[in-house]
Coordinates of C-alpha atoms in Angstrom, one line a residue:
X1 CA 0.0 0.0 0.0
X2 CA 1.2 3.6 -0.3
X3 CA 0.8 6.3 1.7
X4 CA -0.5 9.6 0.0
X5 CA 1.4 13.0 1.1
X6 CA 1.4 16.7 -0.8
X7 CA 3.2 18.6 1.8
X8 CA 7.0 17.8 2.3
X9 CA 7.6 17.7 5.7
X10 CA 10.0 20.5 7.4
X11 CA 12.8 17.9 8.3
X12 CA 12.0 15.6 5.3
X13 CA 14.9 12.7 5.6
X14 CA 14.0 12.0 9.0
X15 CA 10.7 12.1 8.4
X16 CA 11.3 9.2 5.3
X17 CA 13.4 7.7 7.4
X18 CA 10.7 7.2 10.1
X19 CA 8.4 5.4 7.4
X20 CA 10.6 2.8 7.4
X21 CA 13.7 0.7 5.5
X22 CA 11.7 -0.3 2.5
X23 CA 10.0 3.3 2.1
X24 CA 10.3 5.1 -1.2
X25 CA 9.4 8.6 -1.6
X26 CA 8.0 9.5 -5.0
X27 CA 8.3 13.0 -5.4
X28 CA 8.0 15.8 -8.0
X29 CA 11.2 18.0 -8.7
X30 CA 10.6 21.6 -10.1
X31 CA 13.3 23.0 -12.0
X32 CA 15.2 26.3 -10.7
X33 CA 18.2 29.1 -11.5
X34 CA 21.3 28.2 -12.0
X35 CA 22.7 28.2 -8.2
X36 CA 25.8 30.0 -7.5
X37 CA 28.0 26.2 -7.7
X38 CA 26.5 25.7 -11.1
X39 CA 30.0 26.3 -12.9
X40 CA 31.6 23.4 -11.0
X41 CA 29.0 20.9 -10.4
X42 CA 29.5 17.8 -11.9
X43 CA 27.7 16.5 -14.9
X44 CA 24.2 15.4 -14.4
X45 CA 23.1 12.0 -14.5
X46 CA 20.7 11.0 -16.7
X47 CA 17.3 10.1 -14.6
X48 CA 17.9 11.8 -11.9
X49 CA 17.4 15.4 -10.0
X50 CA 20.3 15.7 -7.9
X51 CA 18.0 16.0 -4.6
X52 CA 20.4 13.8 -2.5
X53 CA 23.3 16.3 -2.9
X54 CA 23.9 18.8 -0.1
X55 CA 22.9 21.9 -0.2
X56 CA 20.1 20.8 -2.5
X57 CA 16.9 23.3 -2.2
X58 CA 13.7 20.9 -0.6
X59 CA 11.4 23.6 -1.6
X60 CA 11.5 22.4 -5.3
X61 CA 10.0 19.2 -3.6
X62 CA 6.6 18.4 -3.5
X63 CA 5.9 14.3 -2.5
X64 CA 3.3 12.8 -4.7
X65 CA 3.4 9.4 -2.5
X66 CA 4.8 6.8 -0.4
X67 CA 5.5 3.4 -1.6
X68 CA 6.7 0.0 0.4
X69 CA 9.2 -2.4 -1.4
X70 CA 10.7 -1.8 -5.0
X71 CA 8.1 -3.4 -6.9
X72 CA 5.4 -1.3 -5.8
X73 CA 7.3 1.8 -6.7
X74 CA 8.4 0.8 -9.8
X75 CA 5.0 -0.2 -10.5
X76 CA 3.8 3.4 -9.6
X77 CA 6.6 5.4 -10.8
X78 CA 5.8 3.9 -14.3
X79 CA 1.9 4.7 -14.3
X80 CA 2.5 8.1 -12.4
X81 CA 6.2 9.7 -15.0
X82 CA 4.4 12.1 -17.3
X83 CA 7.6 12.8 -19.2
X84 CA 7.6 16.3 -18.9
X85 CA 8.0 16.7 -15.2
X86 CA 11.0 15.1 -13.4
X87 CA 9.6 12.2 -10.7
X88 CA 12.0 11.3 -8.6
X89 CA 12.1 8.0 -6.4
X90 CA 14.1 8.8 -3.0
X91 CA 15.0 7.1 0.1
X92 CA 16.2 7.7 3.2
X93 CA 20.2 6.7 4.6
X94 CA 22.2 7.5 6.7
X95 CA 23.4 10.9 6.5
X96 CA 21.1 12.5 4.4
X97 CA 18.9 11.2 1.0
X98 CA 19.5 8.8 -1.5
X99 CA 18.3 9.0 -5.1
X100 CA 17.2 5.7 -7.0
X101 CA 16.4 5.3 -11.0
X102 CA 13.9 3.4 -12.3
X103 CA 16.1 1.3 -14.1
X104 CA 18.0 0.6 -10.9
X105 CA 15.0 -0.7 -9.5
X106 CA 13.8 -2.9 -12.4
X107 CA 17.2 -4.2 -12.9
X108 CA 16.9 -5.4 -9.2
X109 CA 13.1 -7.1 -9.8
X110 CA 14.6 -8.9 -12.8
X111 CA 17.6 -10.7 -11.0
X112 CA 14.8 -11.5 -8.3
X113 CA 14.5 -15.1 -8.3
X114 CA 10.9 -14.3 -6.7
X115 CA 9.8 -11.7 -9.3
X116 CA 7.8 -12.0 -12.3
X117 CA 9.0 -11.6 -15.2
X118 CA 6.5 -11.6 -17.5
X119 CA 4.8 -8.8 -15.2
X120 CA 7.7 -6.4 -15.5
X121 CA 7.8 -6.8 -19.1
X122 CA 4.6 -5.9 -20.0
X123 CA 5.1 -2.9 -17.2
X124 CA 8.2 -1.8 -19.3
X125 CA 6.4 -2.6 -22.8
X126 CA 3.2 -0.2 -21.3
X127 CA 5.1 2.7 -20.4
X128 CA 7.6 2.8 -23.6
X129 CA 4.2 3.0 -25.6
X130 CA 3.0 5.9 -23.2
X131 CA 6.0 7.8 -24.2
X132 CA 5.6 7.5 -27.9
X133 CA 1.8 8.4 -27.5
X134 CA 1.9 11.4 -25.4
X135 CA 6.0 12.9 -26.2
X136 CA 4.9 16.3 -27.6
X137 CA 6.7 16.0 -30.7
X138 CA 3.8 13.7 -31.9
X139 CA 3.8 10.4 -33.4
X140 CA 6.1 10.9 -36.2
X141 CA 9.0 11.8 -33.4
X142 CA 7.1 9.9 -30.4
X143 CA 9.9 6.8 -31.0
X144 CA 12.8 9.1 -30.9
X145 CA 11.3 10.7 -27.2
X146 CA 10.5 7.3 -26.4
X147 CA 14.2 5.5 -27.0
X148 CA 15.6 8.9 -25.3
X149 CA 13.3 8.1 -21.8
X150 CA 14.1 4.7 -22.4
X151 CA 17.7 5.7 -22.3
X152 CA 17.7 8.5 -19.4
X153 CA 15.7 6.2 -16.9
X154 CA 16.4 2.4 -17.5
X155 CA 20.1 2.9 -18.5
X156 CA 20.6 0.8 -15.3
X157 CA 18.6 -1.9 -16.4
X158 CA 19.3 -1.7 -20.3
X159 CA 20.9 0.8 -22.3
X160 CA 17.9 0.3 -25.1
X161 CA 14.7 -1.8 -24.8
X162 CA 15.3 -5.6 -24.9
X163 CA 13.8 -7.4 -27.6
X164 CA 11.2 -8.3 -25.6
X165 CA 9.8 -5.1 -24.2
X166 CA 10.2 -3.2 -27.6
X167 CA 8.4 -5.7 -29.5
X168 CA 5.5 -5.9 -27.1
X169 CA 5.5 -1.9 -26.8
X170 CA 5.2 -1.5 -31.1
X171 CA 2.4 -4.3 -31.3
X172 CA 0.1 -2.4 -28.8
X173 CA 0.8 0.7 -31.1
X174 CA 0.5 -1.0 -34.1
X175 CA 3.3 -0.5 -35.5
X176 CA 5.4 -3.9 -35.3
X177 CA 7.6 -3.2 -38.2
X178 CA 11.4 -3.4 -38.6
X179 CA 12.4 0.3 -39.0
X180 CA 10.7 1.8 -36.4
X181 CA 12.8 -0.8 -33.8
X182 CA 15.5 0.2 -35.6
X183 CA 14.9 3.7 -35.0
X184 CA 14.2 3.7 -31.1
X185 CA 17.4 1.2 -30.5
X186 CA 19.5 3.7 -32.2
X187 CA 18.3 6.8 -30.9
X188 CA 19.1 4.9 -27.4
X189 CA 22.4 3.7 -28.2
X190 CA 23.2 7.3 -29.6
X191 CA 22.4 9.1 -25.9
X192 CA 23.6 6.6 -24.0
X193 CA 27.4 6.7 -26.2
X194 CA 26.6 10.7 -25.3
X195 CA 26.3 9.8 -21.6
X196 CA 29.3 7.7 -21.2
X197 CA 31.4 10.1 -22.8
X198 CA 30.2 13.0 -20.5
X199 CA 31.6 10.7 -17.4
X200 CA 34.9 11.1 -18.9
X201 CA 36.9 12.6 -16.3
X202 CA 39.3 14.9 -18.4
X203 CA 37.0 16.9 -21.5
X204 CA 38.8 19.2 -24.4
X205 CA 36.9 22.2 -25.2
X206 CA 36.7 20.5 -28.8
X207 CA 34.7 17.5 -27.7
X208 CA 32.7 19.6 -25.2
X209 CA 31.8 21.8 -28.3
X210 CA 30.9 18.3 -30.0
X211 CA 29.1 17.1 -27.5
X212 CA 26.9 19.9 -27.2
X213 CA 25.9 20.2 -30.5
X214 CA 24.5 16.5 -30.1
X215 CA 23.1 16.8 -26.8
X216 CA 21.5 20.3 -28.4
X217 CA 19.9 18.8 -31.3
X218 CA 18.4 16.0 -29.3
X219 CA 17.4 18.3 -26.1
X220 CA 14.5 19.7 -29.4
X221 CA 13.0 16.4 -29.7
X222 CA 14.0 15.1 -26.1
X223 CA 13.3 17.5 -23.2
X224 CA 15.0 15.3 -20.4
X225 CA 18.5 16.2 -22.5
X226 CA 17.9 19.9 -22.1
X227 CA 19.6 19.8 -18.7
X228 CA 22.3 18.1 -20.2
X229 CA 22.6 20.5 -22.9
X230 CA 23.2 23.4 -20.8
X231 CA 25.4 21.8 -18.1
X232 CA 27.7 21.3 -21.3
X233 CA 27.6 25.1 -22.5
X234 CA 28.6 25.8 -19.0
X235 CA 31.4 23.8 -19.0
X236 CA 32.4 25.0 -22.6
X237 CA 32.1 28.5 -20.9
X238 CA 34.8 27.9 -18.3
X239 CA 37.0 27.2 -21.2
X240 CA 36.6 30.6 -22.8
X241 CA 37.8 33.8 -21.5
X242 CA 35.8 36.2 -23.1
X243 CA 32.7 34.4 -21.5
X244 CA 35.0 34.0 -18.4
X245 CA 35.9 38.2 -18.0
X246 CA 31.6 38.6 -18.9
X247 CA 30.9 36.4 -16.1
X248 CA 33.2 38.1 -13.5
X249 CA 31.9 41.7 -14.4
X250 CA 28.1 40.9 -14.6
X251 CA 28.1 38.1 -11.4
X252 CA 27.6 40.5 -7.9
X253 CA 29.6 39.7 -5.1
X254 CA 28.1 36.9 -2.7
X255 CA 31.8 36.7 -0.6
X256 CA 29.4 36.6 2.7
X257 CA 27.3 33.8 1.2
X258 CA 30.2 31.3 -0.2
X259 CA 32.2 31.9 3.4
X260 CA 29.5 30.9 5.4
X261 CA 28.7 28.1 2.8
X262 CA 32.5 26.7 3.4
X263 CA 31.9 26.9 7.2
X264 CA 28.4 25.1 7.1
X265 CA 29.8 22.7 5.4
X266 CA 32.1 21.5 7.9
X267 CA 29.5 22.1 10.1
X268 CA 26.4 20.0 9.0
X269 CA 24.3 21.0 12.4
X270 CA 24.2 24.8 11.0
X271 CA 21.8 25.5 8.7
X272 CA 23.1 27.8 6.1
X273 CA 21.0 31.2 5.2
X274 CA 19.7 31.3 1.5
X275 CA 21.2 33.9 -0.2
X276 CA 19.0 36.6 -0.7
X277 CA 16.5 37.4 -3.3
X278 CA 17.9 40.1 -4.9
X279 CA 21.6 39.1 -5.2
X280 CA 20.4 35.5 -6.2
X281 CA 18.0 36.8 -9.3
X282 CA 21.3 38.9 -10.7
X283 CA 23.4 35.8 -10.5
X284 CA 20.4 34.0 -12.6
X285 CA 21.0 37.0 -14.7
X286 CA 24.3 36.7 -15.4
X287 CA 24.3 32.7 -16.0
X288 CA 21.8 33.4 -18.9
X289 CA 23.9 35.9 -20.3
X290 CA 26.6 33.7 -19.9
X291 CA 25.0 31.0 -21.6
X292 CA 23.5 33.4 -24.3
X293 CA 27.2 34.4 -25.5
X294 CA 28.5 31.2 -25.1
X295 CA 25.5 29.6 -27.4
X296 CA 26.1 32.5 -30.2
X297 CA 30.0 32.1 -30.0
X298 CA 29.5 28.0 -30.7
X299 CA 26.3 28.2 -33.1
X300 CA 28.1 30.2 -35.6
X301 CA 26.6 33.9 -34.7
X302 CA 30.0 35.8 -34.3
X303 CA 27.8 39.0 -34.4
X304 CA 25.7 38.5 -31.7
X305 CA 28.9 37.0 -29.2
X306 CA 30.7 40.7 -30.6
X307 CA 27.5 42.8 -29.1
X308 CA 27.6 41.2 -26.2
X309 CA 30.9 41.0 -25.4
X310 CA 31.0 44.7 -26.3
X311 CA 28.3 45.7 -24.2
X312 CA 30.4 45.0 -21.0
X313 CA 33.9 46.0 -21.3
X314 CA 36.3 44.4 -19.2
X315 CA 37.5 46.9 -16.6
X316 CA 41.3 48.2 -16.4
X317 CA 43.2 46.2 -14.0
X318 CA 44.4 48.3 -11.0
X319 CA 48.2 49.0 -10.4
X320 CA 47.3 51.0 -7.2
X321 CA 44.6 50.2 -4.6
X322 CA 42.7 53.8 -4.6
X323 CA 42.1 55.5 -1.3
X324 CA 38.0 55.1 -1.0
X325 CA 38.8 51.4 -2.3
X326 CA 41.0 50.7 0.4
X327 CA 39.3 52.5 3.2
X328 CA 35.8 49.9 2.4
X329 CA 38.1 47.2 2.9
X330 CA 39.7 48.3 5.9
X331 CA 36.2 49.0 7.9
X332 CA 34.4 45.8 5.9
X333 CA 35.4 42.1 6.8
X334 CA 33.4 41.0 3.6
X335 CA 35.9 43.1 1.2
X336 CA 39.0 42.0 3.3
X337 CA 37.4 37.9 2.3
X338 CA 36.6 38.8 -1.3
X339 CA 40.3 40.2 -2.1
X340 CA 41.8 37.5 0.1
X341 CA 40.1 34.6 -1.7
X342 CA 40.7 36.3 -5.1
X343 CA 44.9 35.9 -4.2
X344 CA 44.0 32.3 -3.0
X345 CA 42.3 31.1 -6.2
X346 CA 45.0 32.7 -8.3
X347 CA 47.9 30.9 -6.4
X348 CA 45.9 27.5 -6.4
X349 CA 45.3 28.0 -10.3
X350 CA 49.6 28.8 -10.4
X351 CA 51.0 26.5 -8.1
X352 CA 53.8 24.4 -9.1
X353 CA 51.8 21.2 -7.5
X354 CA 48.9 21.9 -9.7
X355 CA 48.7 19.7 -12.6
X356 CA 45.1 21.2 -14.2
X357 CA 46.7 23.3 -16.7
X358 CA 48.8 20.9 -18.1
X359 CA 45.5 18.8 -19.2
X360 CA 43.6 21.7 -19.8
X361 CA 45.4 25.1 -20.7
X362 CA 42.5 26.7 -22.1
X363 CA 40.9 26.0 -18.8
X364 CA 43.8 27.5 -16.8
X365 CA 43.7 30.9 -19.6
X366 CA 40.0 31.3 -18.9
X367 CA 40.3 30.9 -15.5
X368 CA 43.1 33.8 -15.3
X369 CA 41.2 36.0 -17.6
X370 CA 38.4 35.9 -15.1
X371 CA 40.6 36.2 -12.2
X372 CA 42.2 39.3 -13.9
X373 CA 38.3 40.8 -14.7
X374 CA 37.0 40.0 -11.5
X375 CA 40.1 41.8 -9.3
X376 CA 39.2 45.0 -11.9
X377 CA 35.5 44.7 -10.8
X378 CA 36.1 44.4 -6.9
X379 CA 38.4 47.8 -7.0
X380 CA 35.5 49.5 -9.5
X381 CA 32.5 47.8 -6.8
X382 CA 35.3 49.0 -3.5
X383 CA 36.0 52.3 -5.0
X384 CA 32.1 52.9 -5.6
X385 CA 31.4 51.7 -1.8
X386 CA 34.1 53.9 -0.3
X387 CA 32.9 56.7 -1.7
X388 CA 29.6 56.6 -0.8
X389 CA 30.4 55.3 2.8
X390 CA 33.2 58.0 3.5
X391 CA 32.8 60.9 1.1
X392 CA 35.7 63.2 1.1
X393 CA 35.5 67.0 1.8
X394 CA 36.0 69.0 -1.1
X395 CA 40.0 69.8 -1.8
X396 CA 41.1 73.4 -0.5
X397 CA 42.8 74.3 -3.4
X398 CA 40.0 72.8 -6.1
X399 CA 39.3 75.7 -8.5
X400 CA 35.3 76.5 -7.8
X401 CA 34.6 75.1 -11.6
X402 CA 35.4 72.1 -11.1
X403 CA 33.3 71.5 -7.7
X404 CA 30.6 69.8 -9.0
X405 CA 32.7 67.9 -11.2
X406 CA 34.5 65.9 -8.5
X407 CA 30.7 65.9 -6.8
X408 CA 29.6 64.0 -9.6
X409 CA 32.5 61.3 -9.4
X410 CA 31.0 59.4 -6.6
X411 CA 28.0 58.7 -9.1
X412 CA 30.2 58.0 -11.9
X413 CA 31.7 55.3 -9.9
X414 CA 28.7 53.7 -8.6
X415 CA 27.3 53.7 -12.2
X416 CA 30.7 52.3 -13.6
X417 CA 31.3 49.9 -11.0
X418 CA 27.3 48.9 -10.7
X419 CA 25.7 49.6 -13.6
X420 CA 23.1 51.9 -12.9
X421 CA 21.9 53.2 -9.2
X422 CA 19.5 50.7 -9.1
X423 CA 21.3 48.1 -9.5
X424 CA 23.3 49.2 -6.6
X425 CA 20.6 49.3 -4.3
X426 CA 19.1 46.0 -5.1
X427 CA 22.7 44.9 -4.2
X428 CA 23.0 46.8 -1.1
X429 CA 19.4 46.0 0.1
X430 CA 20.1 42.2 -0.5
X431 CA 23.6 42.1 1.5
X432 CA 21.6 43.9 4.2
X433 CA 18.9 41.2 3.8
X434 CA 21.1 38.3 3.7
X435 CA 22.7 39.9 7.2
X436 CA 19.9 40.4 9.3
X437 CA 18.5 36.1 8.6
X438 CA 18.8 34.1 11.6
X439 CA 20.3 32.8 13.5
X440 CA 24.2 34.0 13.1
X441 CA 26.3 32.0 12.7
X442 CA 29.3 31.6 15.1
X443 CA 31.9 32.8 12.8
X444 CA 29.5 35.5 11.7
X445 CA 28.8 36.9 15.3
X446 CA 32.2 39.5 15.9
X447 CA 31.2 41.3 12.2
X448 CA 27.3 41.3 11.5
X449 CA 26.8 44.3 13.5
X450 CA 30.1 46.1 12.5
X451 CA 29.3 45.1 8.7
X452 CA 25.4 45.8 8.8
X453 CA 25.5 49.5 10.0
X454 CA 28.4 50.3 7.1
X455 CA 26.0 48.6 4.8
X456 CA 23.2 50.9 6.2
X457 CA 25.0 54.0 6.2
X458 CA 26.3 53.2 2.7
X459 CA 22.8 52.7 1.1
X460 CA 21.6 55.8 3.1
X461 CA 24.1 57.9 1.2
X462 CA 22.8 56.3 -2.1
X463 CA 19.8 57.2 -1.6
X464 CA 19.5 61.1 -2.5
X465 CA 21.6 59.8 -6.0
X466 CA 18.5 58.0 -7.3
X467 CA 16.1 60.2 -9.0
X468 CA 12.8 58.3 -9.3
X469 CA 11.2 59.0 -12.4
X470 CA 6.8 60.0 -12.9
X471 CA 5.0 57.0 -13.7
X472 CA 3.3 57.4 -17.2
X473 CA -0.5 57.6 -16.4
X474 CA -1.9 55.9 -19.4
X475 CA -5.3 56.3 -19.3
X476 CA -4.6 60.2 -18.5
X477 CA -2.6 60.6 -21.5
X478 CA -5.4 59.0 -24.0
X479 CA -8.2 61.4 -22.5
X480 CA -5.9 64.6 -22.8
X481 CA -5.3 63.4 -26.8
X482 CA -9.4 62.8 -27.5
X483 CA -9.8 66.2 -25.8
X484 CA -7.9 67.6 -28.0
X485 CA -9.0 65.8 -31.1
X486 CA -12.7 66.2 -30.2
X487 CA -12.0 70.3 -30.3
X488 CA -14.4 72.1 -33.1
X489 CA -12.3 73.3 -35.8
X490 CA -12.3 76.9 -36.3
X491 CA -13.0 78.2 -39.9
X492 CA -10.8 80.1 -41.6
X493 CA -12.2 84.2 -42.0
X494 CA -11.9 86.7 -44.7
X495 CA -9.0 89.2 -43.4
X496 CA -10.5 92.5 -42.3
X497 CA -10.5 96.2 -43.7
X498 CA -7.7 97.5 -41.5
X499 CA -5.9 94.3 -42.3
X500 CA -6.0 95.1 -46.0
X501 CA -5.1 99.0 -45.8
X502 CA -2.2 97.7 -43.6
X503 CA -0.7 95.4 -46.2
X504 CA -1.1 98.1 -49.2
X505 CA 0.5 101.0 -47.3
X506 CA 3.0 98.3 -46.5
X507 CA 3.6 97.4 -50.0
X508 CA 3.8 101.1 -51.7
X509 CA 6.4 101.7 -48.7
X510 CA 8.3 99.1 -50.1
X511 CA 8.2 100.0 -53.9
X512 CA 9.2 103.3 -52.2
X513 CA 12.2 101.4 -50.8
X514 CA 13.2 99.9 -54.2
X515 CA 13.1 103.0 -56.1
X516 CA 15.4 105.2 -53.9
X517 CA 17.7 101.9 -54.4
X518 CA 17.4 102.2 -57.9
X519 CA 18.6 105.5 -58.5

């Protein structure tokens, strides 16, 4: 029997885990952003959502049911996937979560000596038919989708239907001829050669590229390969500097967020604060345009990858620490982290141990072109902050012209470094977000306060800069124009008598004029 749920419970594995040994979760999986780790994850595997990986987000969770033993959630995995929406089949460990495939389980029942058979084929046969019949593609594509589930969830089992299952699956379609088998056991040997080679440890920027093309042209016709798709343009990114320096100037700083992400995970009793709205939606923001250049670069739009490239310049690399920059990170213990791990990653990436850029050099050149872009974006973002936080009185000796011109530099900065005001508010009010969650975390406690009034005083100087503009009244705007257009138009009138004695005196004066010329 299983045991229907909607809600997900607030501490979710112990809650599984209190259903039992042989109790499976099935659960729907939404999809989300790009997280701030998305550059470095590893690549996904096929059939499942990653929910058993720390740090994973539970809110994207919502439990369909509860099954007992592998057969019965096999059994209701298969009548419940819709193929569009990811249905995971979890269990509870040890530790933490544990994430099963379908084809794990079935590969199980079949080496059962006490299972049927002859049950789990026709399960198998029913659900590869469901695929064909309801992929969105239609019927003319439905095999293709179908060999690709095939392939994403039973890979465990079989890396393309056994005789058996496939034949049964085309007869209840009606379509038990040659080339159609032929055509769903390709298309699943094709992904699954696609899969293996993404578990290659060690991956060119040339076969990335390759790969990607593939895994794009099948991600149309198959939407479980879209994920696969994009984790692949990411890692093709990390191999290209230009998408590298776009990344380090568009991403905002989250130093407070990955240092207490490093100290919860070596504490696994803290729970770590989510990074704040704000912050978090720009990151989004910058993965997409990451992704966008990258996919114009590869796809053979040179244009489009030149606008935006162009559109954010990389910033000039500092030879000085200015004087605003370097009083922020004197009075703020997030600055001091974001510079400190900057030199870190750049000796890690240099050090004569290291042995990453002798299998990868474009890797090591993309990762020192964003190094190089992201220390000219902390002085811009520093300089911008230090200015606003500690403006300096105007210079003694400053000729009274050019007053307002080094009052206007502050701006200038905040725009340069930020993008526009706004932008540097949303920032501001999302560090100062992110800084008042609880509870504080131990390593947290001797800065919050410290770090929160800078933050406040520094958005409280921002403040007067941004010049909210009127809202456009819409509807007021169309009456004021039928107004106007429903006006009675005034006829034209004959000129008058004093009119007409004015323009002939006028004119003899002037033949009066041309004469006296004359002579």
């Amino acid at each position: 029997m299983s045991e229907q749920r909607a809600l997900l419970p607030d501490d979710f594995p112990a809650w599984l885990a209190e259903r039992g040994a042989d109790a499976y979760a099935l659960a729907w999986v939404a999809r989300q952003s790009p997280p701030p780790s998305a550059w470095t994850e590893a690549a996904p595997r096929a059939g499942e959502s990653g929910i058993a990986h720390q740090g994973f987000d539970l809110t994207r969770v919502t439990v369909e049911e509860v099954t007992r033993g592998e057969q019965e959630t096999l059994r209701r995995w298969l009548r419940l996937d819709d193929g569009a929406r990811h249905l995971a089949i979890i269990t509870a460990e040890e530790g933490g979560l544990r994430e099963h495939t379908p084809g794990e389980l079935a590969a199980h029942l079949l080496h059962d000596p006490a299972g049927d058979e002859a049950e789990l084929t026709d399960l198998l046969a029913e659900w590869l038919n469901r695929r064909n019949a309801e992929a969105p593609q239609g019927l003319d594509l439905g095999w293709i989708a179908a060999g690709a589930a095939w392939t994403c969830h039973m890979r465990a089992l079989a890396a393309s239907p056994p005789p058996s299952v496939l034949t049964r699956s085309l007869q209840d379609a009606g379509e038990a001829d040659e080339a159609t088998a032929h055509l769903v056991v390709d298309t699943s040997l094709s992904i699954a050669d696609l899969l293996d080679r993404l578990e290659h440890p060690f991956r060119p920027r040339a076969g990335l590229i390759e790969l990607w093309h593939t895994a794009e042209a099948l991600s149309a016709d198959v939407p479980a390969l879209a994920d696969t798709a994009h984790w692949l343009l990411d890692q093709i990114s990390l191999r290209d500097a230009s998408a590298q320096q776009l990344r380090a100037i568009l991403e905002p700083d989250i130093t407070d967020y990955l240092r207490d992400q490093r100290a919860t995970g070596r504490r696994p009793d803290v729970t770590l604060p989510a990074l704040d709205a704000p912050r978090a939606a720009q990151l989004a923001t910058a993965h997409e345009t990451v992704r966008a250049y990258t996919t114009a670069a590869y796809a053979g739009r040179e244009q489009e990858a030149r606008q935006l490239q162009d559109a954010f310049p990389v910033p000039g690399r500092p030879l000085a620490t200015s004087g605003p920059a370097a009083l922020w990170r004197q009075n703020s213990a997030t600055a001091r982290d974001a510079v400190e791990d900057l030199t870190a990653q750049r000796a890690a990436i240099t050090n004569e141990d290291s042995t990453g850029h002798y299998a990868d050099p474009e890797l090591l050149h993309a990762q020192s072109s964003h190094l190089a872009a992201r220390e000219g974006q902390l002085h811009l973002l520093h300089d911008a902050l230090g200015r606003l936080a500690f403006p300096d009185p105007t210079p003694r000796d400053l000729p009274e012209a050019l007053v307002p011109v080094a009052a206007a530099q502050a701006q200038r900065r905040v725009i340069e470094a930020f993008g526009t005001l706004e932008r540097a508010a949303q920032v501001l009010d999302g560090q100062l977000r992110y800084r008042r969650q609880r509870p504080v975390s131990a390593h947290q406690r001797a800065t919050t306060g410290i770090e929160t009034d800078l933050l406040t005083r520094t958005r409280a100087q921002l403040e007067p800069l941004i010049t909210p503009g009127l809202p456009l009244d819409q509807q007021d705007i169309l009456s004021r124009v039928q107004e106007v257009m429903s006006r009675p138009t005034i006829p034209a009138t004959a000129p008058a008598v004093h009119d007409e004695s004015h323009s002939r005196a006028q004119g003899a004066e002037a033949d009066r004029t041309a004469r006296q010329a004359h002579r």
